[in-house]
PDB file of C-alpha atoms in Angstrom:
ATOM      1  CA  MET R   1       0.000   0.000   0.000  1.00  0.00           C
ATOM      2  CA  LYS R   2       3.124   2.140   0.088  1.00  0.00           C
ATOM      3  CA  ARG R   3       2.586   3.815  -3.262  1.00  0.00           C
ATOM      4  CA  PHE R   4      -1.118   3.808  -2.756  1.00  0.00           C
ATOM      5  CA  VAL R   5      -1.960   5.297   0.604  1.00  0.00           C
ATOM      6  CA  LEU R   6       1.236   6.818   1.932  1.00  0.00           C
ATOM      7  CA  SER R   7       2.827   8.461  -1.122  1.00  0.00           C
ATOM      8  CA  VAL R   8       1.894  11.229  -3.505  1.00  0.00           C
ATOM      9  CA  ILE R   9       0.516   9.528  -6.581  1.00  0.00           C
ATOM     10  CA  ALA R  10       1.862  11.441  -9.516  1.00  0.00           C
ATOM     11  CA  GLY R  11      -0.382   9.796 -12.042  1.00  0.00           C
ATOM     12  CA  SER R  12      -3.741   9.461 -10.315  1.00  0.00           C
ATOM     13  CA  PHE R  13      -5.666   8.615 -13.424  1.00  0.00           C
ATOM     14  CA  ALA R  14      -2.996   6.263 -14.708  1.00  0.00           C
ATOM     15  CA  CYS R  15      -4.463   3.618 -12.388  1.00  0.00           C
ATOM     16  CA  ALA R  16      -6.707   2.031 -14.971  1.00  0.00           C
ATOM     17  CA  PRO R  17      -9.045  -0.848 -14.122  1.00  0.00           C
ATOM     18  CA  HIS R  18      -7.881  -4.393 -14.816  1.00  0.00           C
ATOM     19  CA  ALA R  19      -8.755  -5.801 -18.200  1.00  0.00           C
ATOM     20  CA  HIS R  20     -11.531  -7.830 -16.611  1.00  0.00           C
ATOM     21  CA  SER R  21     -12.934  -4.939 -14.598  1.00  0.00           C
ATOM     22  CA  ALA R  22     -16.393  -3.695 -15.431  1.00  0.00           C
ATOM     23  CA  PRO R  23     -16.400  -0.105 -16.756  1.00  0.00           C
ATOM     24  CA  VAL R  24     -17.875   2.600 -14.554  1.00  0.00           C
ATOM     25  CA  ALA R  25     -19.035   6.120 -15.274  1.00  0.00           C
ATOM     26  CA  PRO R  26     -16.230   8.565 -14.457  1.00  0.00           C
ATOM     27  CA  LYS R  27     -16.961  10.427 -11.248  1.00  0.00           C
ATOM     28  CA  THR R  28     -14.243  12.042  -9.208  1.00  0.00           C
ATOM     29  CA  TYR R  29     -13.860  11.210  -5.563  1.00  0.00           C
ATOM     30  CA  ALA R  30     -14.420  14.905  -4.760  1.00  0.00           C
ATOM     31  CA  GLN R  31     -17.833  14.798  -6.462  1.00  0.00           C
ATOM     32  CA  ALA R  32     -18.744  11.639  -4.564  1.00  0.00           C
ATOM     33  CA  LEU R  33     -17.868  13.387  -1.303  1.00  0.00           C
ATOM     34  CA  VAL R  34     -20.075  16.366  -2.180  1.00  0.00           C
ATOM     35  CA  GLU R  35     -22.969  14.048  -2.961  1.00  0.00           C
ATOM     36  CA  ARG R  36     -22.372  12.159   0.286  1.00  0.00           C
ATOM     37  CA  GLU R  37     -22.553  15.316   2.398  1.00  0.00           C
ATOM     38  CA  THR R  38     -25.616  16.744   0.699  1.00  0.00           C
ATOM     39  CA  ALA R  39     -27.383  13.395   1.178  1.00  0.00           C
ATOM     40  CA  ARG R  40     -26.433  13.334   4.853  1.00  0.00           C
ATOM     41  CA  HIS R  41     -27.486  16.944   5.384  1.00  0.00           C
ATOM     42  CA  PRO R  42     -30.452  17.807   3.154  1.00  0.00           C
ATOM     43  CA  GLU R  43     -30.739  21.192   4.870  1.00  0.00           C
ATOM     44  CA  LEU R  44     -27.632  22.320   2.979  1.00  0.00           C
ATOM     45  CA  LEU R  45     -28.478  24.248  -0.169  1.00  0.00           C
ATOM     46  CA  GLY R  46     -25.067  23.779  -1.714  1.00  0.00           C
ATOM     47  CA  VAL R  47     -21.602  22.314  -1.200  1.00  0.00           C
ATOM     48  CA  ALA R  48     -18.557  22.994  -3.387  1.00  0.00           C
ATOM     49  CA  ILE R  49     -14.885  22.016  -3.192  1.00  0.00           C
ATOM     50  CA  HIS R  50     -12.186  24.422  -4.403  1.00  0.00           C
ATOM     51  CA  VAL R  51      -8.578  23.277  -4.863  1.00  0.00           C
ATOM     52  CA  SER R  52      -5.650  23.958  -7.145  1.00  0.00           C
ATOM     53  CA  PRO R  53      -5.327  20.810  -9.297  1.00  0.00           C
ATOM     54  CA  PRO R  54      -1.791  19.586  -9.950  1.00  0.00           C
ATOM     55  CA  ASN R  55      -0.439  21.318 -13.069  1.00  0.00           C
ATOM     56  CA  GLY R  56      -3.476  23.606 -12.931  1.00  0.00           C
ATOM     57  CA  SER R  57      -3.622  27.388 -13.209  1.00  0.00           C
ATOM     58  CA  GLY R  58      -5.012  28.158  -9.761  1.00  0.00           C
ATOM     59  CA  ASP R  59      -7.834  27.307  -7.403  1.00  0.00           C
ATOM     60  CA  VAL R  60     -11.084  26.281  -9.078  1.00  0.00           C
ATOM     61  CA  ILE R  61     -14.255  24.405  -8.167  1.00  0.00           C
ATOM     62  CA  ILE R  62     -13.641  20.707  -8.858  1.00  0.00           C
ATOM     63  CA  ALA R  63     -16.866  19.356  -7.305  1.00  0.00           C
ATOM     64  CA  SER R  64     -20.236  20.922  -6.605  1.00  0.00           C
ATOM     65  CA  GLN R  65     -23.879  20.190  -6.011  1.00  0.00           C
ATOM     66  CA  ASN R  66     -24.424  22.571  -8.938  1.00  0.00           C
ATOM     67  CA  PRO R  67     -22.721  21.190 -12.094  1.00  0.00           C
ATOM     68  CA  GLY R  68     -22.716  24.662 -13.611  1.00  0.00           C
ATOM     69  CA  GLU R  69     -20.110  25.752 -11.067  1.00  0.00           C
ATOM     70  CA  LEU R  70     -17.479  23.212 -12.087  1.00  0.00           C
ATOM     71  CA  GLY R  71     -14.275  24.887 -13.268  1.00  0.00           C
ATOM     72  CA  ARG R  72     -15.218  28.289 -11.860  1.00  0.00           C
ATOM     73  CA  LYS R  73     -12.217  30.144 -10.430  1.00  0.00           C
ATOM     74  CA  SER R  74     -12.140  30.816  -6.725  1.00  0.00           C
ATOM     75  CA  SER R  75     -12.805  34.424  -5.746  1.00  0.00           C
ATOM     76  CA  ALA R  76     -10.363  36.757  -4.023  1.00  0.00           C
ATOM     77  CA  ASP R  77     -12.290  36.287  -0.774  1.00  0.00           C
ATOM     78  CA  GLN R  78     -12.003  32.505  -1.084  1.00  0.00           C
ATOM     79  CA  LEU R  79      -8.270  32.722  -1.727  1.00  0.00           C
ATOM     80  CA  GLN R  80      -8.027  34.852   1.403  1.00  0.00           C
ATOM     81  CA  VAL R  81      -9.654  32.025   3.360  1.00  0.00           C
ATOM     82  CA  ILE R  82      -6.768  29.781   2.288  1.00  0.00           C
ATOM     83  CA  ALA R  83      -4.203  32.430   3.198  1.00  0.00           C
ATOM     84  CA  THR R  84      -5.623  33.293   6.633  1.00  0.00           C
ATOM     85  CA  GLY R  85      -7.320  30.067   7.680  1.00  0.00           C
ATOM     86  CA  LYS R  86     -10.374  32.089   8.691  1.00  0.00           C
ATOM     87  CA  PRO R  87     -13.940  31.565   7.407  1.00  0.00           C
ATOM     88  CA  HIS R  88     -15.661  34.106   5.201  1.00  0.00           C
ATOM     89  CA  SER R  89     -19.407  34.531   4.745  1.00  0.00           C
ATOM     90  CA  THR R  90     -21.296  36.135   1.870  1.00  0.00           C
ATOM     91  CA  VAL R  91     -25.037  36.845   1.678  1.00  0.00           C
ATOM     92  CA  THR R  92     -26.416  35.977  -1.769  1.00  0.00           C
ATOM     93  CA  GLY R  93     -29.721  35.212  -3.469  1.00  0.00           C
ATOM     94  CA  ASN R  94     -31.255  38.590  -2.675  1.00  0.00           C
ATOM     95  CA  GLY R  95     -30.582  38.058   0.988  1.00  0.00           C
ATOM     96  CA  THR R  96     -31.999  34.514   1.201  1.00  0.00           C
ATOM     97  CA  ARG R  97     -28.748  32.500   1.229  1.00  0.00           C
ATOM     98  CA  LEU R  98     -25.499  32.574   3.137  1.00  0.00           C
ATOM     99  CA  VAL R  99     -22.381  31.052   1.551  1.00  0.00           C
ATOM    100  CA  VAL R 100     -19.770  30.148   4.155  1.00  0.00           C
ATOM    101  CA  ASP R 101     -16.243  29.481   2.892  1.00  0.00           C
ATOM    102  CA  VAL R 102     -13.947  27.547   5.248  1.00  0.00           C
ATOM    103  CA  PRO R 103     -10.471  26.061   4.749  1.00  0.00           C
ATOM    104  CA  LEU R 104     -10.651  22.547   3.267  1.00  0.00           C
ATOM    105  CA  LEU R 105      -8.398  20.150   5.184  1.00  0.00           C
ATOM    106  CA  ASP R 106      -7.137  16.625   4.633  1.00  0.00           C
ATOM    107  CA  ALA R 107      -6.954  13.804   7.165  1.00  0.00           C
ATOM    108  CA  SER R 108      -3.707  15.235   8.553  1.00  0.00           C
ATOM    109  CA  SER R 109      -5.308  18.707   8.917  1.00  0.00           C
ATOM    110  CA  ARG R 110      -3.275  20.158   6.027  1.00  0.00           C
ATOM    111  CA  THR R 111      -4.981  22.960   4.117  1.00  0.00           C
ATOM    112  CA  LEU R 112      -5.918  21.906   0.572  1.00  0.00           C
ATOM    113  CA  GLY R 113      -8.264  24.650  -0.578  1.00  0.00           C
ATOM    114  CA  VAL R 114     -11.739  25.917   0.304  1.00  0.00           C
ATOM    115  CA  LEU R 115     -15.048  24.289   1.108  1.00  0.00           C
ATOM    116  CA  SER R 116     -18.105  26.422   0.290  1.00  0.00           C
ATOM    117  CA  VAL R 117     -21.312  25.572   2.135  1.00  0.00           C
ATOM    118  CA  THR R 118     -24.603  27.335   1.363  1.00  0.00           C
ATOM    119  CA  PHE R 119     -27.401  27.747   3.916  1.00  0.00           C
ATOM    120  CA  ALA R 120     -30.859  29.281   3.858  1.00  0.00           C
ATOM    121  CA  TYR R 121     -30.612  32.718   5.462  1.00  0.00           C
ATOM    122  CA  GLN R 122     -32.759  35.470   6.896  1.00  0.00           C
ATOM    123  CA  ALA R 123     -31.571  38.938   7.801  1.00  0.00           C
ATOM    124  CA  GLY R 124     -30.366  38.992  11.382  1.00  0.00           C
ATOM    125  CA  ALA R 125     -29.633  35.241  11.552  1.00  0.00           C
ATOM    126  CA  ASP R 126     -26.595  34.165  13.584  1.00  0.00           C
ATOM    127  CA  THR R 127     -23.826  33.925  10.990  1.00  0.00           C
ATOM    128  CA  HIS R 128     -21.377  32.586  13.587  1.00  0.00           C
ATOM    129  CA  ALA R 129     -23.662  29.607  14.161  1.00  0.00           C
ATOM    130  CA  LEU R 130     -23.808  28.900  10.428  1.00  0.00           C
ATOM    131  CA  GLU R 131     -20.031  29.225  10.169  1.00  0.00           C
ATOM    132  CA  SER R 132     -19.687  26.621  12.909  1.00  0.00           C
ATOM    133  CA  LYS R 133     -22.046  24.311  11.027  1.00  0.00           C
ATOM    134  CA  ALA R 134     -19.904  24.701   7.915  1.00  0.00           C
ATOM    135  CA  VAL R 135     -16.843  23.747   9.964  1.00  0.00           C
ATOM    136  CA  ARG R 136     -18.620  20.582  11.112  1.00  0.00           C
ATOM    137  CA  VAL R 137     -19.327  19.620   7.494  1.00  0.00           C
ATOM    138  CA  ARG R 138     -15.657  20.306   6.688  1.00  0.00           C
ATOM    139  CA  ASP R 139     -14.545  18.098   9.552  1.00  0.00           C
ATOM    140  CA  GLU R 140     -16.726  15.227   8.323  1.00  0.00           C
ATOM    141  CA  LEU R 141     -15.045  15.502   4.920  1.00  0.00           C
ATOM    142  CA  ARG R 142     -11.562  15.899   6.387  1.00  0.00           C
ATOM    143  CA  ARG R 143     -11.485  12.302   7.602  1.00  0.00           C
ATOM    144  CA  ARG R 144     -12.136  11.116   4.043  1.00  0.00           C
ATOM    145  CA  ILE R 145      -9.397  12.986   2.168  1.00  0.00           C
ATOM    146  CA  SER R 146      -5.807  11.772   1.966  1.00  0.00           C
ATOM    147  CA  HIS R 147      -4.406  14.632  -0.139  1.00  0.00           C
ATOM    148  CA  VAL R 148      -5.224  16.872  -3.102  1.00  0.00           C
ATOM    149  CA  ARG R 149      -4.678  14.249  -5.800  1.00  0.00           C
ATOM    150  CA  ASN R 150      -6.975  11.906  -3.911  1.00  0.00           C
ATOM    151  CA  LEU R 151      -9.869  14.278  -4.680  1.00  0.00           C
ATOM    152  CA  LEU R 152      -9.245  14.004  -8.425  1.00  0.00           C
ATOM    153  CA  GLU R 153      -9.101  10.222  -8.511  1.00  0.00           C
ATOM    154  CA  PRO R 154     -12.117   8.146  -9.536  1.00  0.00           C
ATOM    155  CA  ALA R 155     -14.382   7.322  -6.616  1.00  0.00           C
ATOM    156  CA  GLN R 156     -14.998   3.834  -7.999  1.00  0.00           C
ATOM    157  CA  VAL R 157     -12.505   1.967 -10.173  1.00  0.00           C
ATOM    158  CA  ASP R 158     -14.403  -1.289 -10.657  1.00  0.00           C
ATOM    159  CA  ALA R 159     -18.190  -1.557 -10.836  1.00  0.00           C
ATOM    160  CA  ARG R 160     -18.069  -5.076  -9.428  1.00  0.00           C
ATOM    161  CA  VAL R 161     -17.426  -3.516  -6.014  1.00  0.00           C
ATOM    162  CA  THR R 162     -20.314  -1.421  -4.738  1.00  0.00           C
ATOM    163  CA  LEU R 163     -19.631   1.801  -2.889  1.00  0.00           C
ATOM    164  CA  ASP R 164     -22.300   0.991  -0.298  1.00  0.00           C
ATOM    165  CA  SER R 165     -21.234  -2.414   0.941  1.00  0.00           C
ATOM    166  CA  TYR R 166     -21.218  -4.242   4.245  1.00  0.00           C
ATOM    167  CA  ALA R 167     -17.422  -3.826   4.190  1.00  0.00           C
ATOM    168  CA  GLN R 168     -17.791  -0.051   3.914  1.00  0.00           C
ATOM    169  CA  GLN R 169     -20.310  -0.059   6.751  1.00  0.00           C
ATOM    170  CA  LEU R 170     -17.876  -1.945   8.998  1.00  0.00           C
ATOM    171  CA  LEU R 171     -15.022   0.372   8.066  1.00  0.00           C
ATOM    172  CA  ASP R 172     -17.070   3.503   8.770  1.00  0.00           C
ATOM    173  CA  GLN R 173     -18.077   2.135  12.162  1.00  0.00           C
ATOM    174  CA  ALA R 174     -14.432   1.392  12.977  1.00  0.00           C
ATOM    175  CA  LEU R 175     -13.417   4.933  12.041  1.00  0.00           C
ATOM    176  CA  ASP R 176     -16.092   6.358  14.325  1.00  0.00           C
ATOM    177  CA  LYS R 177     -14.846   4.149  17.162  1.00  0.00           C
ATOM    178  CA  HIS R 178     -11.162   4.965  16.553  1.00  0.00           C
ATOM    179  CA  PRO R 179     -10.790   8.697  15.799  1.00  0.00           C
ATOM    180  CA  ASP R 180      -6.985   8.381  15.888  1.00  0.00           C
ATOM    181  CA  ILE R 181      -7.033   6.420  12.618  1.00  0.00           C
ATOM    182  CA  ILE R 182      -6.261   8.657   9.645  1.00  0.00           C
ATOM    183  CA  ILE R 183      -6.776   6.188   6.806  1.00  0.00           C
ATOM    184  CA  MET R 184      -8.114   2.656   6.559  1.00  0.00           C
ATOM    185  CA  ALA R 185      -8.476   0.439   3.507  1.00  0.00           C
ATOM    186  CA  MET R 186      -9.692  -3.153   3.142  1.00  0.00           C
ATOM    187  CA  HIS R 187      -8.309  -5.359   0.360  1.00  0.00           C
ATOM    188  CA  ALA R 188      -9.894  -8.691  -0.560  1.00  0.00           C
ATOM    189  CA  THR R 189      -9.908 -11.061  -3.504  1.00  0.00           C
ATOM    190  CA  LEU R 190     -13.186 -10.965  -5.404  1.00  0.00           C
ATOM    191  CA  PRO R 191     -14.983 -14.338  -5.396  1.00  0.00           C
ATOM    192  CA  ASN R 192     -14.189 -16.606  -8.355  1.00  0.00           C
ATOM    193  CA  THR R 193     -11.366 -14.320  -9.533  1.00  0.00           C
ATOM    194  CA  HIS R 194      -7.716 -13.623  -8.814  1.00  0.00           C
ATOM    195  CA  ASP R 195      -8.430  -9.899  -8.504  1.00  0.00           C
ATOM    196  CA  ASN R 196      -7.449  -8.510  -5.127  1.00  0.00           C
ATOM    197  CA  VAL R 197      -8.882  -5.003  -4.844  1.00  0.00           C
ATOM    198  CA  ILE R 198      -9.881  -2.354  -2.350  1.00  0.00           C
ATOM    199  CA  ILE R 199     -13.411  -3.160  -1.207  1.00  0.00           C
ATOM    200  CA  ALA R 200     -13.775  -0.359   1.363  1.00  0.00           C
ATOM    201  CA  SER R 201     -11.831   2.720   2.443  1.00  0.00           C
ATOM    202  CA  ASN R 202     -12.226   6.265   3.747  1.00  0.00           C
ATOM    203  CA  ILE R 203     -10.334   7.710   0.759  1.00  0.00           C
ATOM    204  CA  GLY R 204     -12.293   6.287  -2.182  1.00  0.00           C
ATOM    205  CA  ARG R 205     -10.490   4.186  -4.838  1.00  0.00           C
ATOM    206  CA  ILE R 206     -13.032   1.395  -4.476  1.00  0.00           C
ATOM    207  CA  GLY R 207     -12.077  -1.466  -6.792  1.00  0.00           C
ATOM    208  CA  LYS R 208      -8.444  -0.340  -7.154  1.00  0.00           C
ATOM    209  CA  ARG R 209      -6.195  -3.364  -7.654  1.00  0.00           C
ATOM    210  CA  ALA R 210      -3.691  -4.242  -4.956  1.00  0.00           C
ATOM    211  CA  ASP R 211      -0.078  -3.243  -5.567  1.00  0.00           C
ATOM    212  CA  GLU R 212       3.047  -5.280  -4.854  1.00  0.00           C
ATOM    213  CA  ASP R 213       3.209  -4.184  -1.213  1.00  0.00           C
ATOM    214  CA  ASP R 214      -0.397  -5.210  -0.627  1.00  0.00           C
ATOM    215  CA  MET R 215       0.072  -8.595  -2.281  1.00  0.00           C
ATOM    216  CA  ARG R 216       3.248  -9.279  -0.332  1.00  0.00           C
ATOM    217  CA  VAL R 217       1.191  -9.045   2.868  1.00  0.00           C
ATOM    218  CA  VAL R 218      -1.487 -11.315   1.399  1.00  0.00           C
ATOM    219  CA  ASP R 219       0.977 -13.885   0.043  1.00  0.00           C
ATOM    220  CA  THR R 220       3.461 -14.029   2.940  1.00  0.00           C
ATOM    221  CA  GLY R 221       1.166 -13.335   5.881  1.00  0.00           C
ATOM    222  CA  LYS R 222       3.710 -10.821   7.187  1.00  0.00           C
ATOM    223  CA  PRO R 223       2.783  -7.203   7.998  1.00  0.00           C
ATOM    224  CA  ASN R 224       4.170  -4.240   6.081  1.00  0.00           C
ATOM    225  CA  LEU R 225       5.171  -1.385   8.418  1.00  0.00           C
ATOM    226  CA  GLU R 226       6.354   1.975   7.122  1.00  0.00           C
ATOM    227  CA  VAL R 227       6.515   5.717   7.621  1.00  0.00           C
ATOM    228  CA  ASN R 228       5.496   7.872   4.667  1.00  0.00           C
ATOM    229  CA  GLU R 229       7.795  10.166   2.702  1.00  0.00           C
ATOM    230  CA  THR R 230       6.887  13.272   4.703  1.00  0.00           C
ATOM    231  CA  GLY R 231       7.382  11.513   8.024  1.00  0.00           C
ATOM    232  CA  ASP R 232       3.963  12.340   9.452  1.00  0.00           C
ATOM    233  CA  ARG R 233       2.060   9.085   8.861  1.00  0.00           C
ATOM    234  CA  PHE R 234       2.710   5.500   9.893  1.00  0.00           C
ATOM    235  CA  GLU R 235       0.984   2.592   8.177  1.00  0.00           C
ATOM    236  CA  ALA R 236       0.557  -0.905   9.502  1.00  0.00           C
ATOM    237  CA  GLU R 237      -0.679  -3.104   6.677  1.00  0.00           C
ATOM    238  CA  LEU R 238      -1.797  -6.415   8.127  1.00  0.00           C
ATOM    239  CA  VAL R 239      -3.245  -9.719   7.005  1.00  0.00           C
ATOM    240  CA  PHE R 240      -7.014  -9.229   6.889  1.00  0.00           C
ATOM    241  CA  LYS R 241      -8.947 -12.071   8.520  1.00  0.00           C
ATOM    242  CA  ASN R 242     -12.502 -13.332   8.768  1.00  0.00           C
ATOM    243  CA  ALA R 243     -14.235 -14.650  11.879  1.00  0.00           C
ATOM    244  CA  ALA R 244     -12.699 -18.098  11.346  1.00  0.00           C
ATOM    245  CA  GLY R 245      -9.195 -16.596  11.325  1.00  0.00           C
ATOM    246  CA  GLN R 246      -8.690 -17.215   7.606  1.00  0.00           C
ATOM    247  CA  ASN R 247      -6.586 -14.875   5.471  1.00  0.00           C
ATOM    248  CA  ILE R 248      -8.951 -12.968   3.167  1.00  0.00           C
ATOM    249  CA  GLY R 249      -6.730 -10.075   2.108  1.00  0.00           C
ATOM    250  CA  ALA R 250      -4.939  -7.084   3.602  1.00  0.00           C
ATOM    251  CA  LEU R 251      -5.988  -4.271   5.916  1.00  0.00           C
ATOM    252  CA  GLY R 252      -4.101  -0.974   5.843  1.00  0.00           C
ATOM    253  CA  VAL R 253      -4.365   1.252   8.919  1.00  0.00           C
ATOM    254  CA  VAL R 254      -2.647   4.651   8.996  1.00  0.00           C
ATOM    255  CA  TYR R 255      -1.946   6.797  12.044  1.00  0.00           C
ATOM    256  CA  ALA R 256      -0.462  10.238  12.608  1.00  0.00           C
ATOM    257  CA  TYR R 257       3.243   9.903  13.340  1.00  0.00           C
ATOM    258  CA  LYS R 258       6.251  11.904  14.463  1.00  0.00           C
ATOM    259  CA  ALA R 259       9.846  10.842  14.996  1.00  0.00           C
ATOM    260  CA  GLY R 260      10.179   8.851  18.185  1.00  0.00           C
ATOM    261  CA  ASP R 261       6.594   7.534  18.285  1.00  0.00           C
ATOM    262  CA  ASP R 262       6.249   3.887  19.335  1.00  0.00           C
ATOM    263  CA  LYS R 263       5.699   1.998  16.072  1.00  0.00           C
ATOM    264  CA  THR R 264       5.178  -1.280  17.910  1.00  0.00           C
ATOM    265  CA  ALA R 265       2.354   0.247  19.936  1.00  0.00           C
ATOM    266  CA  LEU R 266       0.735   1.599  16.773  1.00  0.00           C
ATOM    267  CA  GLN R 267       1.012  -1.826  15.167  1.00  0.00           C
ATOM    268  CA  ARG R 268      -0.718  -3.392  18.180  1.00  0.00           C
ATOM    269  CA  GLU R 269      -3.515  -0.834  17.921  1.00  0.00           C
ATOM    270  CA  ALA R 270      -3.979  -1.694  14.255  1.00  0.00           C
ATOM    271  CA  GLU R 271      -4.051  -5.407  15.082  1.00  0.00           C
ATOM    272  CA  GLN R 272      -6.766  -4.803  17.673  1.00  0.00           C
ATOM    273  CA  VAL R 273      -8.838  -2.946  15.095  1.00  0.00           C
ATOM    274  CA  ARG R 274      -8.262  -5.783  12.610  1.00  0.00           C
ATOM    275  CA  ASP R 275      -9.376  -8.365  15.168  1.00  0.00           C
ATOM    276  CA  GLU R 276     -12.469  -6.327  16.106  1.00  0.00           C
ATOM    277  CA  LEU R 277     -13.476  -6.265  12.450  1.00  0.00           C
ATOM    278  CA  ALA R 278     -12.819  -9.975  11.965  1.00  0.00           C
ATOM    279  CA  ARG R 279     -15.497 -10.925  14.491  1.00  0.00           C
ATOM    280  CA  HIS R 280     -18.106  -9.406  12.167  1.00  0.00           C
ATOM    281  CA  ILE R 281     -16.856 -10.994   8.920  1.00  0.00           C
ATOM    282  CA  PRO R 282     -18.245 -14.418   8.012  1.00  0.00           C
ATOM    283  CA  SER R 283     -16.937 -14.254   4.434  1.00  0.00           C
ATOM    284  CA  VAL R 284     -15.788 -12.026   1.593  1.00  0.00           C
ATOM    285  CA  VAL R 285     -19.141 -12.595  -0.079  1.00  0.00           C
ATOM    286  CA  ARG R 286     -20.824 -10.994   2.923  1.00  0.00           C
ATOM    287  CA  LEU R 287     -18.412  -8.064   2.849  1.00  0.00           C
ATOM    288  CA  LEU R 288     -19.345  -7.326  -0.756  1.00  0.00           C
ATOM    289  CA  GLU R 289     -23.095  -7.380  -0.186  1.00  0.00           C
ATOM    290  CA  PRO R 290     -24.759  -3.997  -0.736  1.00  0.00           C
ATOM    291  CA  VAL R 291     -26.354  -2.335   2.268  1.00  0.00           C
ATOM    292  CA  LYS R 292     -28.361   0.813   2.734  1.00  0.00           C
ATOM    293  CA  SER R 293     -25.799   3.570   2.646  1.00  0.00           C
ATOM    294  CA  ALA R 294     -25.116   5.072   6.028  1.00  0.00           C
ATOM    295  CA  ALA R 295     -23.532   7.955   4.170  1.00  0.00           C
ATOM    296  CA  ALA R 296     -26.703   8.646   2.212  1.00  0.00           C
ATOM    297  CA  ALA R 297     -28.949   8.358   5.247  1.00  0.00           C
ATOM    298  CA  PRO R 298     -29.774  11.854   6.526  1.00  0.00           C
ATOM    299  CA  GLY R 299     -27.589  12.721   9.467  1.00  0.00           C
ATOM    300  CA  ALA R 300     -28.714  14.629  12.496  1.00  0.00           C
ATOM    301  CA  PRO R 301     -29.430  18.262  11.580  1.00  0.00           C
ATOM    302  CA  LEU R 302     -26.327  20.312  12.120  1.00  0.00           C
ATOM    303  CA  ARG R 303     -26.583  22.381  15.269  1.00  0.00           C
ATOM    304  CA  LEU R 304     -24.230  24.686  17.087  1.00  0.00           C
ATOM    305  CA  LEU R 305     -22.263  22.947  19.844  1.00  0.00           C
ATOM    306  CA  GLY R 306     -20.044  25.920  20.655  1.00  0.00           C
ATOM    307  CA  ARG R 307     -18.028  28.582  18.889  1.00  0.00           C
ATOM    308  CA  THR R 308     -15.279  27.086  16.728  1.00  0.00           C
ATOM    309  CA  GLU R 309     -12.010  28.949  16.285  1.00  0.00           C
ATOM    310  CA  LEU R 310     -10.189  28.045  13.095  1.00  0.00           C
ATOM    311  CA  PRO R 311      -6.380  27.939  12.960  1.00  0.00           C
ATOM    312  CA  ASP R 312      -4.688  30.621  10.805  1.00  0.00           C
ATOM    313  CA  TYR R 313      -0.431  17.784  -0.366  1.00  0.00           C
ATOM    314  CA  SER R 314      -0.018  13.418  -0.812  1.00  0.00           C
ATOM    315  CA  GLY R 315       0.906  11.183   1.749  1.00  0.00           C
TER     316      GLY R 315
END
C-alpha cells in the first residue's frame, strides 16, 4: 500500500481498471464526497470544493452540487480564506442565502483549498452559528481525504465492487470508534477471480487493484510497516482475517506519526482494530453485499455545539 496510501501519486488517473474490470461512469472522488454530504445533510443548499489541481492554473471548483459551477475560479475572498485560515461569509440570493467558505483540510489537517457551504438565510440570523455548522461539514469531509490528488481520482474503479457495501459499513463504524485512525483500507480477492482489490476505504479508490506491497502481505502473511515520505504518517498493513481466522486479504491502517513515536504500539492498535473487524466478517461474499448507505442516510441536523475557532499535499 506504500505507493497507494502513503505516497503522492503522480499519475492518479494512470491507475486504470484491470482488463476484466467492469467499466464505470467517471466520477471524481471529490464529487462523490459532495454528494455524500448533501445526502447526509439535506438542509444544505449547496456544497462545493475548491482546490488547485496539480499542473493547474489556480484554485477552481472541482466538485459541486451545482454542475454549472465546475471549473469556476475561486474568488479573491475565497483565496483569502486559504491564506488566513479564517472563514468568510457572503449573503447571496437577494438576501436569502449565506455562503460560508472555510479552509478545506485533509486527514492530517493540512490545508488543501476551500469548502463552500450554502445555507438558507434570513436577515439577522446568527452567521457565527452557520459558520460553525460549515466547519462541522468540513470536519466530516476531512477524515475522508488523503491529499489533493486523492480528490481528483475516480471514486470507484471497478463496478463489481459497490460503494455501499457491508465492508464499507464496517469500516465507517471502525473509524467512528477509533478517531486516531487517519486512513483505513480493506483489500480482498473478489470471489471466483484472482483480482485482489480495495473493497472499502475512507479515501475512495473502491475497486483499485492491490499493488506489490499489498500482495506481499497477502501472500506471505507478514505485515508491512512503514513511515510515509513526509514523516507524518505511519501505516501498519496487516493480514485481513474473517471470523474463522482465515486470510482474506490485507488491511491498511494509517496513524499520525512523528519521529520517536512507538511503532510497535501503533502496530498493536492496528491489530486490535483488525481483530475487532474480523469478528463481524463471516466471508468475503458478505463483505461485498450492498447495504443501505449510512452515508446517504440523513444525518442529524447540524446544530451549534459551541463557537469554533479556526487555525490561521499526498501522503
